[in-house]
Structures are given as C-alpha cells and as structure tokens.
PDB file of C-alpha atoms in Angstrom:
ATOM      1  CA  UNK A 221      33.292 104.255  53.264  1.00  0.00           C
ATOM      2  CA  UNK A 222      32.145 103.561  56.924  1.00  0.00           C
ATOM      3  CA  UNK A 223      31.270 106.517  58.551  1.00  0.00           C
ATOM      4  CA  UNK A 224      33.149 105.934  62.045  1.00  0.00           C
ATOM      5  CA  UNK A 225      36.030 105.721  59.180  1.00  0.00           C
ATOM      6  CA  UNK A 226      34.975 108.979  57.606  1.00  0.00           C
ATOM      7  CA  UNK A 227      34.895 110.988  61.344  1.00  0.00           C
ATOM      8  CA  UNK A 228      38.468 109.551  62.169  1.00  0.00           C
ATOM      9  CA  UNK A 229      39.720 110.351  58.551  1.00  0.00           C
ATOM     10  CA  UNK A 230      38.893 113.529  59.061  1.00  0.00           C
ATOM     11  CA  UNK A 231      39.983 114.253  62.408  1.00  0.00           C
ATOM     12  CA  UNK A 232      43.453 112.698  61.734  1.00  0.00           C
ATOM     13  CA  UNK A 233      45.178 115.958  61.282  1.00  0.00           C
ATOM     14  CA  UNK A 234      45.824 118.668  63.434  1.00  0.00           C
ATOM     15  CA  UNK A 235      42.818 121.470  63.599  1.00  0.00           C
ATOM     16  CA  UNK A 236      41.047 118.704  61.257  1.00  0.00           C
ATOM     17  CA  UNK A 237      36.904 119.316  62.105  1.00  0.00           C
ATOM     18  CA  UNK A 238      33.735 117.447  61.197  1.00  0.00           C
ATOM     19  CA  UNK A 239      30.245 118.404  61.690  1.00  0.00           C
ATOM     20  CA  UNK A 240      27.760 115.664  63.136  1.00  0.00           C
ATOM     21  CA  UNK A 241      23.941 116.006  63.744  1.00  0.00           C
ATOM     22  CA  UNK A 242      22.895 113.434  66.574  1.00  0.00           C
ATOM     23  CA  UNK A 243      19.474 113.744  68.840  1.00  0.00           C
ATOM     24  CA  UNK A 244      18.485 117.163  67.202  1.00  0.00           C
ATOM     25  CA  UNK A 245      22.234 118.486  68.215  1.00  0.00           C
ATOM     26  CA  UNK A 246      24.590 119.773  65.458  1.00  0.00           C
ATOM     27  CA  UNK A 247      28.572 118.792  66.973  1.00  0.00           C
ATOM     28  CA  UNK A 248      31.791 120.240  65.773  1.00  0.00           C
ATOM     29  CA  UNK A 249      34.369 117.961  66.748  1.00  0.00           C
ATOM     30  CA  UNK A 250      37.723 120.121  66.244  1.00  0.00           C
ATOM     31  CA  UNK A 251      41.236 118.253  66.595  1.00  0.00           C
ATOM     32  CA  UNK A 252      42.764 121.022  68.829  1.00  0.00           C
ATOM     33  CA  UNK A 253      46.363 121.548  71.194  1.00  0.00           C
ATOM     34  CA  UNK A 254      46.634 123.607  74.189  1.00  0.00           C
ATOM     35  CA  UNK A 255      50.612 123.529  73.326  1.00  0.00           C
ATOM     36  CA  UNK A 256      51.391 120.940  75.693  1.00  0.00           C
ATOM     37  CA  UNK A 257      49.096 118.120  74.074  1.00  0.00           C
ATOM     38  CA  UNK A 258      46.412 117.196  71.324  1.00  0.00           C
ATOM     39  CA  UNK A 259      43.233 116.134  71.986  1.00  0.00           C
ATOM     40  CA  UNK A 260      39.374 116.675  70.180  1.00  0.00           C
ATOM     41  CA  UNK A 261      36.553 118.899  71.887  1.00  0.00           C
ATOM     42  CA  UNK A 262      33.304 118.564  71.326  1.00  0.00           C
ATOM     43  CA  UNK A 263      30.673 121.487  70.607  1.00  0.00           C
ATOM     44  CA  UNK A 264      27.624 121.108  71.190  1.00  0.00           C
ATOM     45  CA  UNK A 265      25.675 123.518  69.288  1.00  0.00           C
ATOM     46  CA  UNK A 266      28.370 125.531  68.648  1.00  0.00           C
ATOM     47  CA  UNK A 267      29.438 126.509  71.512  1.00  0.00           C
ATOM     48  CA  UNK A 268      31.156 124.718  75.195  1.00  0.00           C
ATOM     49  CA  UNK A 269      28.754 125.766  78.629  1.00  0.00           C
ATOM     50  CA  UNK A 270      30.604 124.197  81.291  1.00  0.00           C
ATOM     51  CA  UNK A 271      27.499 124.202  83.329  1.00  0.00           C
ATOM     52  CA  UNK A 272      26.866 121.165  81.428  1.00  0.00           C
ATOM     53  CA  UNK A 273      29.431 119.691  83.086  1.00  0.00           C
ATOM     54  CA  UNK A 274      27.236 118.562  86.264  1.00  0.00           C
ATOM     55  CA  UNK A 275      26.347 115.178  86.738  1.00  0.00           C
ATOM     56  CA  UNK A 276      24.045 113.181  89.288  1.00  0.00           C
ATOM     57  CA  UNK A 277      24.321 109.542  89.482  1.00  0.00           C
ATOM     58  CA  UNK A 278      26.614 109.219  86.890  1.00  0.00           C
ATOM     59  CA  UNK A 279      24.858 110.549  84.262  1.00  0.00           C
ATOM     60  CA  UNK A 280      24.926 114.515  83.055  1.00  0.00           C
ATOM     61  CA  UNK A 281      22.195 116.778  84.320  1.00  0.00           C
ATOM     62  CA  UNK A 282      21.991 118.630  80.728  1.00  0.00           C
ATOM     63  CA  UNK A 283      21.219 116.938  77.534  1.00  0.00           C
ATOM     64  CA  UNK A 284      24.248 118.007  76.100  1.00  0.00           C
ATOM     65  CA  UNK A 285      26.797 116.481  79.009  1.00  0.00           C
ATOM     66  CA  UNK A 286      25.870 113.177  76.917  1.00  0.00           C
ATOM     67  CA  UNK A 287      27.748 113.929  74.342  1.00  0.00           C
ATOM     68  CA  UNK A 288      31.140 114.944  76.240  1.00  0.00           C
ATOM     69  CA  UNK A 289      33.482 112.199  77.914  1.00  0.00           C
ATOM     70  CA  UNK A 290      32.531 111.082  81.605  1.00  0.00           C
ATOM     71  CA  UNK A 291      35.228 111.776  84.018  1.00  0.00           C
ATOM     72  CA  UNK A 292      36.005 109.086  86.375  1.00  0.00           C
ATOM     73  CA  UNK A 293      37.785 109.687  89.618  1.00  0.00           C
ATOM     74  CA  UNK A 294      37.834 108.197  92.875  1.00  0.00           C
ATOM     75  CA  UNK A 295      37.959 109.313  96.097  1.00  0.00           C
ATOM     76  CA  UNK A 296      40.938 107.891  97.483  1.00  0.00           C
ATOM     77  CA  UNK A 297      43.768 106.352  95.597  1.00  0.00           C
ATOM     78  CA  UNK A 298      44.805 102.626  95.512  1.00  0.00           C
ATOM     79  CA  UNK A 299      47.527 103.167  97.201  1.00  0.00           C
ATOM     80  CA  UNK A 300      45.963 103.998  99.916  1.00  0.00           C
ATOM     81  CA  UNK A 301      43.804 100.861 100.173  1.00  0.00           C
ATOM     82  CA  UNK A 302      45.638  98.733 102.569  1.00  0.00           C
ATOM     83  CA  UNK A 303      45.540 101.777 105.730  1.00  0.00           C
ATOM     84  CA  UNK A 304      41.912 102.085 104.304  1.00  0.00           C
ATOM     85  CA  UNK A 305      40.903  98.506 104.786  1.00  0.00           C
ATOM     86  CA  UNK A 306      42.474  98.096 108.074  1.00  0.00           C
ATOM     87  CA  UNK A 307      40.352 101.153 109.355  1.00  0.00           C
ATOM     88  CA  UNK A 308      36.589 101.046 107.455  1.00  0.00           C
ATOM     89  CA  UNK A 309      36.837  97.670 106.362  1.00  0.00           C
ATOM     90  CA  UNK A 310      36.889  95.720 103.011  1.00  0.00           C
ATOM     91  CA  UNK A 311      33.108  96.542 101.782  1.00  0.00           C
ATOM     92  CA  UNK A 312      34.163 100.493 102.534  1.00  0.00           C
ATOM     93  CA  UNK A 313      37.466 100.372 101.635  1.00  0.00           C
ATOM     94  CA  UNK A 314      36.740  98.758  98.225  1.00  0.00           C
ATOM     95  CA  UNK A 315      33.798 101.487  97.575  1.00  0.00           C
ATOM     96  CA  UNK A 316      35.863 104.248  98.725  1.00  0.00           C
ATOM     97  CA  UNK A 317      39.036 103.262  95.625  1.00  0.00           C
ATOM     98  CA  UNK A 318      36.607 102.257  93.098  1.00  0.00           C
ATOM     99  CA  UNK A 319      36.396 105.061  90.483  1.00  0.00           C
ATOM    100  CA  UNK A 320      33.018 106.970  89.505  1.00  0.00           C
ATOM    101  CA  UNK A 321      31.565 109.225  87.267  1.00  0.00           C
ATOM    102  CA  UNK A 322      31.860 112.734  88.466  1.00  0.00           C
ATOM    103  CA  UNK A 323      31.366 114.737  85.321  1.00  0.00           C
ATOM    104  CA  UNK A 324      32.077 114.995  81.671  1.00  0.00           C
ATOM    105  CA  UNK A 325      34.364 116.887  80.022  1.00  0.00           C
ATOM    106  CA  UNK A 326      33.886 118.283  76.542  1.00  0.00           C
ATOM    107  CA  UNK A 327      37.757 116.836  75.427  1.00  0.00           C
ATOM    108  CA  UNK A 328      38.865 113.261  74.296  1.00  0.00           C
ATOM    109  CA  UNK A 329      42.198 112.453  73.846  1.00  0.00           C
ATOM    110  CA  UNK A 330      42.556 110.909  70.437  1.00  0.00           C
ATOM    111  CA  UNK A 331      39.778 111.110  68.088  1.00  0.00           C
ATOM    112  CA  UNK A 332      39.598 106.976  68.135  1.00  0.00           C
ATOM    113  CA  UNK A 333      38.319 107.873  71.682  1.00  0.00           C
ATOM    114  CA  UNK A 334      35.696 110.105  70.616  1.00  0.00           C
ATOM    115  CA  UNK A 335      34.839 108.245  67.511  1.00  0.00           C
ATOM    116  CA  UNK A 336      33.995 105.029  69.982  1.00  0.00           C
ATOM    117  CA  UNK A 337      31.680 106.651  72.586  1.00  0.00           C
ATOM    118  CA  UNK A 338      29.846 108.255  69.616  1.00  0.00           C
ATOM    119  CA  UNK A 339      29.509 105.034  68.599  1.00  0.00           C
ATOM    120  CA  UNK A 340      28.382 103.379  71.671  1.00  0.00           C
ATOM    121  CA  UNK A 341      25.460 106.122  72.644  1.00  0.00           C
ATOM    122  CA  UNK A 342      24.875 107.403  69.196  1.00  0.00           C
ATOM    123  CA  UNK A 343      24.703 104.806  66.360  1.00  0.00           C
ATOM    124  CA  UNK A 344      22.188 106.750  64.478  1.00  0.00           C
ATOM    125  CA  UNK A 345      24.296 110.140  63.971  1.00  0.00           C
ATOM    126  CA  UNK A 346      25.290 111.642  60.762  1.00  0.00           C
ATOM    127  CA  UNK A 347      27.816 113.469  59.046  1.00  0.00           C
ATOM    128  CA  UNK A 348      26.334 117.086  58.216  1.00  0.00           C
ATOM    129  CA  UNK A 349      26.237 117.307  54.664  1.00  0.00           C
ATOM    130  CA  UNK A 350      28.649 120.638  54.448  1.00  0.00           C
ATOM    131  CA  UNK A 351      30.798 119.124  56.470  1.00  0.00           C
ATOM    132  CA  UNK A 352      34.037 119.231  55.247  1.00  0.00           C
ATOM    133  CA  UNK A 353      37.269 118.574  57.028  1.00  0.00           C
ATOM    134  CA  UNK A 354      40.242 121.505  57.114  1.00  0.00           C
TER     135      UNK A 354
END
C-alpha cells in the first residue's frame, strides 16, 4: 500500500494518529476537534511551540514552522479593491489584496490537506515503525 494511502487511512477517524520521521523530526499527526470542528495538528517532536510560528519572507524562521501549514492573509480585502485602486493605483492596489504568507499554523483541516503538503516538501518521510493508528 502507498504510503500517502497509509497516513490518510489512518487519520480517517476521529483521534486517529500516525507517527512520521522526516528531516531528523519525529511528527504525530493527531485527527483532533475543538467541539466546533475537526481538523489534524501536527507535533513536531512531541510537542506545539508557537514561537515557531514566525515567519520572514514567507518562509518559517524555525526548522520546525516547515512542517505546519502557511497561513495566507492579505492586507486588505477584495472588496475593497476598487476605493483602493482609485487612491494608490493599480500596481499598489493589486499588491496590497494579493494574499501572503504570514505564518504557519500547526492545524490542517482534513488530513488530505496535510497528507499533500507532506508530500510536496517531504517525499522522503516515513512511517515510524511503532506507529500504529488508534
């Protein structure tokens, strides 16, 4: 079995868990709810620091921030693109709507979310052998 498969398989359920070892790292992913909705967190070594939440340049400060979902925002919503243009201008006003990275969060909202930027920055990661899913 593929092991993207495997990860997802196991995170299907809720409080479902996997264990991962990726750049020297050891990540729990843990299907979770904070009674309002269901996502997956990431921990990274065991444990969430949300000082690793910084970012410059759209990329994290700490080594660990890689592993967590960027968090794009921008600084002015679309709506407000038309009064914007008028006054800075289309090269300013575009800029100023255009969503960037301003940190990463250590929650996903479906594990298929999670699963793919795994994928995409880690191809080489693997499923700790007493890993077992709950």
């Amino acid at each position: 079995m593929d092991k993207w498969k495997d990860i997802k398989e196991r995170l299907n359920h809720l409080h479902g868990s996997v264990e991962l070892l990726a750049d020297g790292h050891t990540l729990s992913m843990i299907k979770v709810h904070d009674g309002k909705k269901i996502f997956v967190r990431v921990y990274v070594d065991g444990c969430v620091d949300f000082k690793w939440t910084k970012t410059e340049d759209g990329k994290p400060v700490h080594a660990q921030g890689r592993f967590w979902r960027p968090l794009k925002r921008a600084a002015y919503p679309k709506k407000a693109y038309p009064s914007l243009k008028r006054i800075y201008g289309k090269k300013e006003a575009d800029r100023m709507v255009a969503p960037r990275v301003i940190g990463v969060v250590p929650d996903f909202g479906t594990e298929g979310a999670a699963v793919s930027h795994l994928k995409r920055h880690f191809p080489d990661l693997e499923i700790k052998a007493d890993g077992v899913a709950s």
